[in-house]
Amino acid sequence: MDTQQRGDTVLVSTRGELDEDAGATLQRSLDEVPADARDVLVDLHGVVSMDREGLLHLLDLHRRAESVGLRVLVTGWQPQPQQMMAEVAGIPGPGSALGERYALAGFRRLIEQRAQSSRDLADFTAGWLPPGWLPRA
């Protein structure tokens, strides 16, 4: 992760995988945002894959930044992270421009709830259900 400031905008560029290990790194990038910043631009051009945990970390960064008065824009959605978000959101069809089209707080809450539910189900099935058994949706 690389953080740069240009005027009152901070650019956070990410690379590689956005997964469960990304939380601390994303937190540090938000901690490095100077007090005079107004906007945070998160660039995902270098993110080749993202799982539900990574999505939750990204959404948490978005929520925490907004809580201290920063505007957040996430751009550069690559195919796999974009498709994973579409699956979590329950929006069918390949190539939906979710990262660019749905920047609303309500949509963010929807994605957070669905990603959290998916993680909870995965935790439940890993600890309680016999191997190979999954509940029907």
PDB file of C-alpha atoms in Angstrom:
ATOM      1  CA  MET A   1       0.000   0.000   0.000  1.00  0.00           C
ATOM      2  CA  ASP A   2       1.242   3.457  -0.877  1.00  0.00           C
ATOM      3  CA  THR A   3      -0.150   6.741   0.486  1.00  0.00           C
ATOM      4  CA  GLN A   4       0.446  10.132  -1.165  1.00  0.00           C
ATOM      5  CA  GLN A   5      -1.040  13.562  -0.552  1.00  0.00           C
ATOM      6  CA  ARG A   6      -1.868  16.038  -3.297  1.00  0.00           C
ATOM      7  CA  GLY A   7      -3.422  19.197  -1.896  1.00  0.00           C
ATOM      8  CA  ASP A   8      -6.342  18.191   0.300  1.00  0.00           C
ATOM      9  CA  THR A   9      -6.676  14.734  -1.312  1.00  0.00           C
ATOM     10  CA  VAL A  10      -4.905  11.601  -0.108  1.00  0.00           C
ATOM     11  CA  LEU A  11      -4.342   8.802  -2.623  1.00  0.00           C
ATOM     12  CA  VAL A  12      -4.148   5.289  -1.185  1.00  0.00           C
ATOM     13  CA  SER A  13      -2.897   2.837  -3.832  1.00  0.00           C
ATOM     14  CA  THR A  14      -3.293  -0.856  -3.092  1.00  0.00           C
ATOM     15  CA  ARG A  15      -1.719  -3.871  -4.771  1.00  0.00           C
ATOM     16  CA  GLY A  16      -1.994  -7.635  -4.684  1.00  0.00           C
ATOM     17  CA  GLU A  17      -4.740  -9.318  -2.702  1.00  0.00           C
ATOM     18  CA  LEU A  18      -7.265  -7.609  -0.475  1.00  0.00           C
ATOM     19  CA  ASP A  19      -8.042 -10.280   2.090  1.00  0.00           C
ATOM     20  CA  GLU A  20      -8.320 -10.820   5.845  1.00  0.00           C
ATOM     21  CA  ASP A  21      -4.725  -9.653   6.363  1.00  0.00           C
ATOM     22  CA  ALA A  22      -5.426  -6.239   4.798  1.00  0.00           C
ATOM     23  CA  GLY A  23      -7.188  -4.768   7.836  1.00  0.00           C
ATOM     24  CA  ALA A  24      -4.112  -3.526   9.705  1.00  0.00           C
ATOM     25  CA  THR A  25      -2.565  -2.084   6.540  1.00  0.00           C
ATOM     26  CA  LEU A  26      -5.751  -0.227   5.628  1.00  0.00           C
ATOM     27  CA  GLN A  27      -5.985   1.076   9.206  1.00  0.00           C
ATOM     28  CA  ARG A  28      -2.410   2.396   9.006  1.00  0.00           C
ATOM     29  CA  SER A  29      -3.162   4.131   5.713  1.00  0.00           C
ATOM     30  CA  LEU A  30      -6.113   5.923   7.321  1.00  0.00           C
ATOM     31  CA  ASP A  31      -3.996   6.795  10.366  1.00  0.00           C
ATOM     32  CA  GLU A  32      -1.484   8.476   8.018  1.00  0.00           C
ATOM     33  CA  VAL A  33      -4.096  10.836   6.552  1.00  0.00           C
ATOM     34  CA  PRO A  34      -3.188  14.370   7.676  1.00  0.00           C
ATOM     35  CA  ALA A  35      -5.711  16.488   9.563  1.00  0.00           C
ATOM     36  CA  ASP A  36      -6.034  18.988   6.691  1.00  0.00           C
ATOM     37  CA  ALA A  37      -7.132  16.327   4.170  1.00  0.00           C
ATOM     38  CA  ARG A  38     -10.711  16.373   2.902  1.00  0.00           C
ATOM     39  CA  ASP A  39     -10.794  13.488   0.426  1.00  0.00           C
ATOM     40  CA  VAL A  40      -9.440   9.946   0.319  1.00  0.00           C
ATOM     41  CA  LEU A  41      -9.113   8.264  -3.077  1.00  0.00           C
ATOM     42  CA  VAL A  42      -8.571   4.510  -2.813  1.00  0.00           C
ATOM     43  CA  ASP A  43      -7.059   3.163  -6.039  1.00  0.00           C
ATOM     44  CA  LEU A  44      -7.706  -0.565  -6.606  1.00  0.00           C
ATOM     45  CA  HIS A  45      -6.004  -0.810 -10.027  1.00  0.00           C
ATOM     46  CA  GLY A  46      -3.319  -3.042  -8.508  1.00  0.00           C
ATOM     47  CA  VAL A  47      -5.703  -5.340  -6.608  1.00  0.00           C
ATOM     48  CA  VAL A  48      -5.949  -8.615  -8.508  1.00  0.00           C
ATOM     49  CA  SER A  49      -8.212 -10.388  -6.038  1.00  0.00           C
ATOM     50  CA  MET A  50     -10.432  -9.627  -3.082  1.00  0.00           C
ATOM     51  CA  ASP A  51     -12.380 -11.902  -0.770  1.00  0.00           C
ATOM     52  CA  ARG A  52     -15.262 -11.098   1.570  1.00  0.00           C
ATOM     53  CA  GLU A  53     -12.885 -10.265   4.411  1.00  0.00           C
ATOM     54  CA  GLY A  54     -11.047  -7.798   2.192  1.00  0.00           C
ATOM     55  CA  LEU A  55     -14.351  -6.235   1.156  1.00  0.00           C
ATOM     56  CA  LEU A  56     -15.328  -5.852   4.818  1.00  0.00           C
ATOM     57  CA  HIS A  57     -11.973  -4.185   5.562  1.00  0.00           C
ATOM     58  CA  LEU A  58     -12.438  -1.812   2.622  1.00  0.00           C
ATOM     59  CA  LEU A  59     -15.962  -0.957   3.755  1.00  0.00           C
ATOM     60  CA  ASP A  60     -14.700  -0.407   7.303  1.00  0.00           C
ATOM     61  CA  LEU A  61     -12.054   2.008   6.007  1.00  0.00           C
ATOM     62  CA  HIS A  62     -14.779   3.837   4.084  1.00  0.00           C
ATOM     63  CA  ARG A  63     -17.037   4.071   7.152  1.00  0.00           C
ATOM     64  CA  ARG A  64     -14.246   5.196   9.514  1.00  0.00           C
ATOM     65  CA  ALA A  65     -12.999   7.825   7.066  1.00  0.00           C
ATOM     66  CA  GLU A  66     -16.488   9.260   6.661  1.00  0.00           C
ATOM     67  CA  SER A  67     -16.953   9.327  10.441  1.00  0.00           C
ATOM     68  CA  VAL A  68     -14.061  11.821  10.691  1.00  0.00           C
ATOM     69  CA  GLY A  69     -15.409  13.981   7.873  1.00  0.00           C
ATOM     70  CA  LEU A  70     -13.458  12.600   4.910  1.00  0.00           C
ATOM     71  CA  ARG A  71     -15.069  11.986   1.538  1.00  0.00           C
ATOM     72  CA  VAL A  72     -14.078   8.612   0.094  1.00  0.00           C
ATOM     73  CA  LEU A  73     -13.962   7.431  -3.495  1.00  0.00           C
ATOM     74  CA  VAL A  74     -12.859   3.937  -4.458  1.00  0.00           C
ATOM     75  CA  THR A  75     -11.799   3.577  -8.069  1.00  0.00           C
ATOM     76  CA  GLY A  76      -9.982   1.177 -10.384  1.00  0.00           C
ATOM     77  CA  TRP A  77     -12.116  -1.906  -9.711  1.00  0.00           C
ATOM     78  CA  GLN A  78     -10.559  -4.907 -11.445  1.00  0.00           C
ATOM     79  CA  PRO A  79     -12.693  -7.805 -12.767  1.00  0.00           C
ATOM     80  CA  GLN A  80     -12.365 -10.273  -9.872  1.00  0.00           C
ATOM     81  CA  PRO A  81     -13.000  -7.777  -7.032  1.00  0.00           C
ATOM     82  CA  GLN A  82     -15.857  -6.270  -9.021  1.00  0.00           C
ATOM     83  CA  GLN A  83     -17.417  -9.699  -9.652  1.00  0.00           C
ATOM     84  CA  MET A  84     -17.001 -10.698  -5.999  1.00  0.00           C
ATOM     85  CA  MET A  85     -18.795  -7.518  -4.921  1.00  0.00           C
ATOM     86  CA  ALA A  86     -21.583  -8.230  -7.433  1.00  0.00           C
ATOM     87  CA  GLU A  87     -22.007 -11.722  -5.974  1.00  0.00           C
ATOM     88  CA  VAL A  88     -22.157 -10.365  -2.419  1.00  0.00           C
ATOM     89  CA  ALA A  89     -24.659  -7.684  -3.480  1.00  0.00           C
ATOM     90  CA  GLY A  90     -26.791 -10.259  -5.292  1.00  0.00           C
ATOM     91  CA  ILE A  91     -26.614  -8.371  -8.573  1.00  0.00           C
ATOM     92  CA  PRO A  92     -26.483 -10.797 -11.497  1.00  0.00           C
ATOM     93  CA  GLY A  93     -24.532 -10.346 -14.654  1.00  0.00           C
ATOM     94  CA  PRO A  94     -20.851 -10.126 -15.478  1.00  0.00           C
ATOM     95  CA  GLY A  95     -19.119  -6.812 -15.780  1.00  0.00           C
ATOM     96  CA  SER A  96     -21.484  -4.721 -13.653  1.00  0.00           C
ATOM     97  CA  ALA A  97     -19.808  -1.416 -12.889  1.00  0.00           C
ATOM     98  CA  LEU A  98     -20.595  -1.712  -9.191  1.00  0.00           C
ATOM     99  CA  GLY A  99     -17.586   0.158  -7.914  1.00  0.00           C
ATOM    100  CA  GLU A 100     -18.419   3.173 -10.024  1.00  0.00           C
ATOM    101  CA  ARG A 101     -22.222   3.038 -10.101  1.00  0.00           C
ATOM    102  CA  TYR A 102     -23.168   2.370  -6.475  1.00  0.00           C
ATOM    103  CA  ALA A 103     -21.338   4.828  -4.239  1.00  0.00           C
ATOM    104  CA  LEU A 104     -24.329   5.401  -1.956  1.00  0.00           C
ATOM    105  CA  ALA A 105     -24.112   4.872   1.792  1.00  0.00           C
ATOM    106  CA  GLY A 106     -27.231   2.681   1.679  1.00  0.00           C
ATOM    107  CA  PHE A 107     -25.603   0.402  -0.853  1.00  0.00           C
ATOM    108  CA  ARG A 108     -22.494   0.261   1.324  1.00  0.00           C
ATOM    109  CA  ARG A 109     -24.615  -0.845   4.299  1.00  0.00           C
ATOM    110  CA  LEU A 110     -26.289  -3.498   2.136  1.00  0.00           C
ATOM    111  CA  ILE A 111     -22.916  -4.857   1.022  1.00  0.00           C
ATOM    112  CA  GLU A 112     -21.599  -4.786   4.622  1.00  0.00           C
ATOM    113  CA  GLN A 113     -24.617  -6.748   5.859  1.00  0.00           C
ATOM    114  CA  ARG A 114     -24.417  -9.331   3.100  1.00  0.00           C
ATOM    115  CA  ALA A 115     -20.643  -9.767   3.407  1.00  0.00           C
ATOM    116  CA  GLN A 116     -20.952 -10.117   7.192  1.00  0.00           C
ATOM    117  CA  SER A 117     -23.773 -12.660   6.819  1.00  0.00           C
ATOM    118  CA  SER A 118     -21.691 -14.618   4.336  1.00  0.00           C
ATOM    119  CA  ARG A 119     -18.707 -14.602   6.710  1.00  0.00           C
ATOM    120  CA  ASP A 120     -20.920 -15.646   9.633  1.00  0.00           C
ATOM    121  CA  LEU A 121     -22.338 -18.518   7.600  1.00  0.00           C
ATOM    122  CA  ALA A 122     -18.818 -19.625   6.626  1.00  0.00           C
ATOM    123  CA  ASP A 123     -17.725 -19.492  10.283  1.00  0.00           C
ATOM    124  CA  PHE A 124     -20.815 -21.436  11.322  1.00  0.00           C
ATOM    125  CA  THR A 125     -20.386 -24.136   8.690  1.00  0.00           C
ATOM    126  CA  ALA A 126     -16.684 -24.476   9.505  1.00  0.00           C
ATOM    127  CA  GLY A 127     -17.366 -25.049  13.190  1.00  0.00           C
ATOM    128  CA  TRP A 128     -20.714 -26.797  13.388  1.00  0.00           C
ATOM    129  CA  LEU A 129     -21.731 -28.559  10.228  1.00  0.00           C
ATOM    130  CA  PRO A 130     -20.426 -31.857   8.905  1.00  0.00           C
ATOM    131  CA  PRO A 131     -18.074 -31.609   5.913  1.00  0.00           C
ATOM    132  CA  GLY A 132     -19.933 -31.229   2.629  1.00  0.00           C
ATOM    133  CA  TRP A 133     -23.226 -30.107   4.155  1.00  0.00           C
ATOM    134  CA  LEU A 134     -24.498 -26.642   3.283  1.00  0.00           C
ATOM    135  CA  PRO A 135     -27.927 -25.187   3.994  1.00  0.00           C
ATOM    136  CA  ARG A 136     -30.090 -24.327   1.010  1.00  0.00           C
ATOM    137  CA  ALA A 137     -30.722 -20.660   0.301  1.00  0.00           C
TER     138      ALA A 137
END
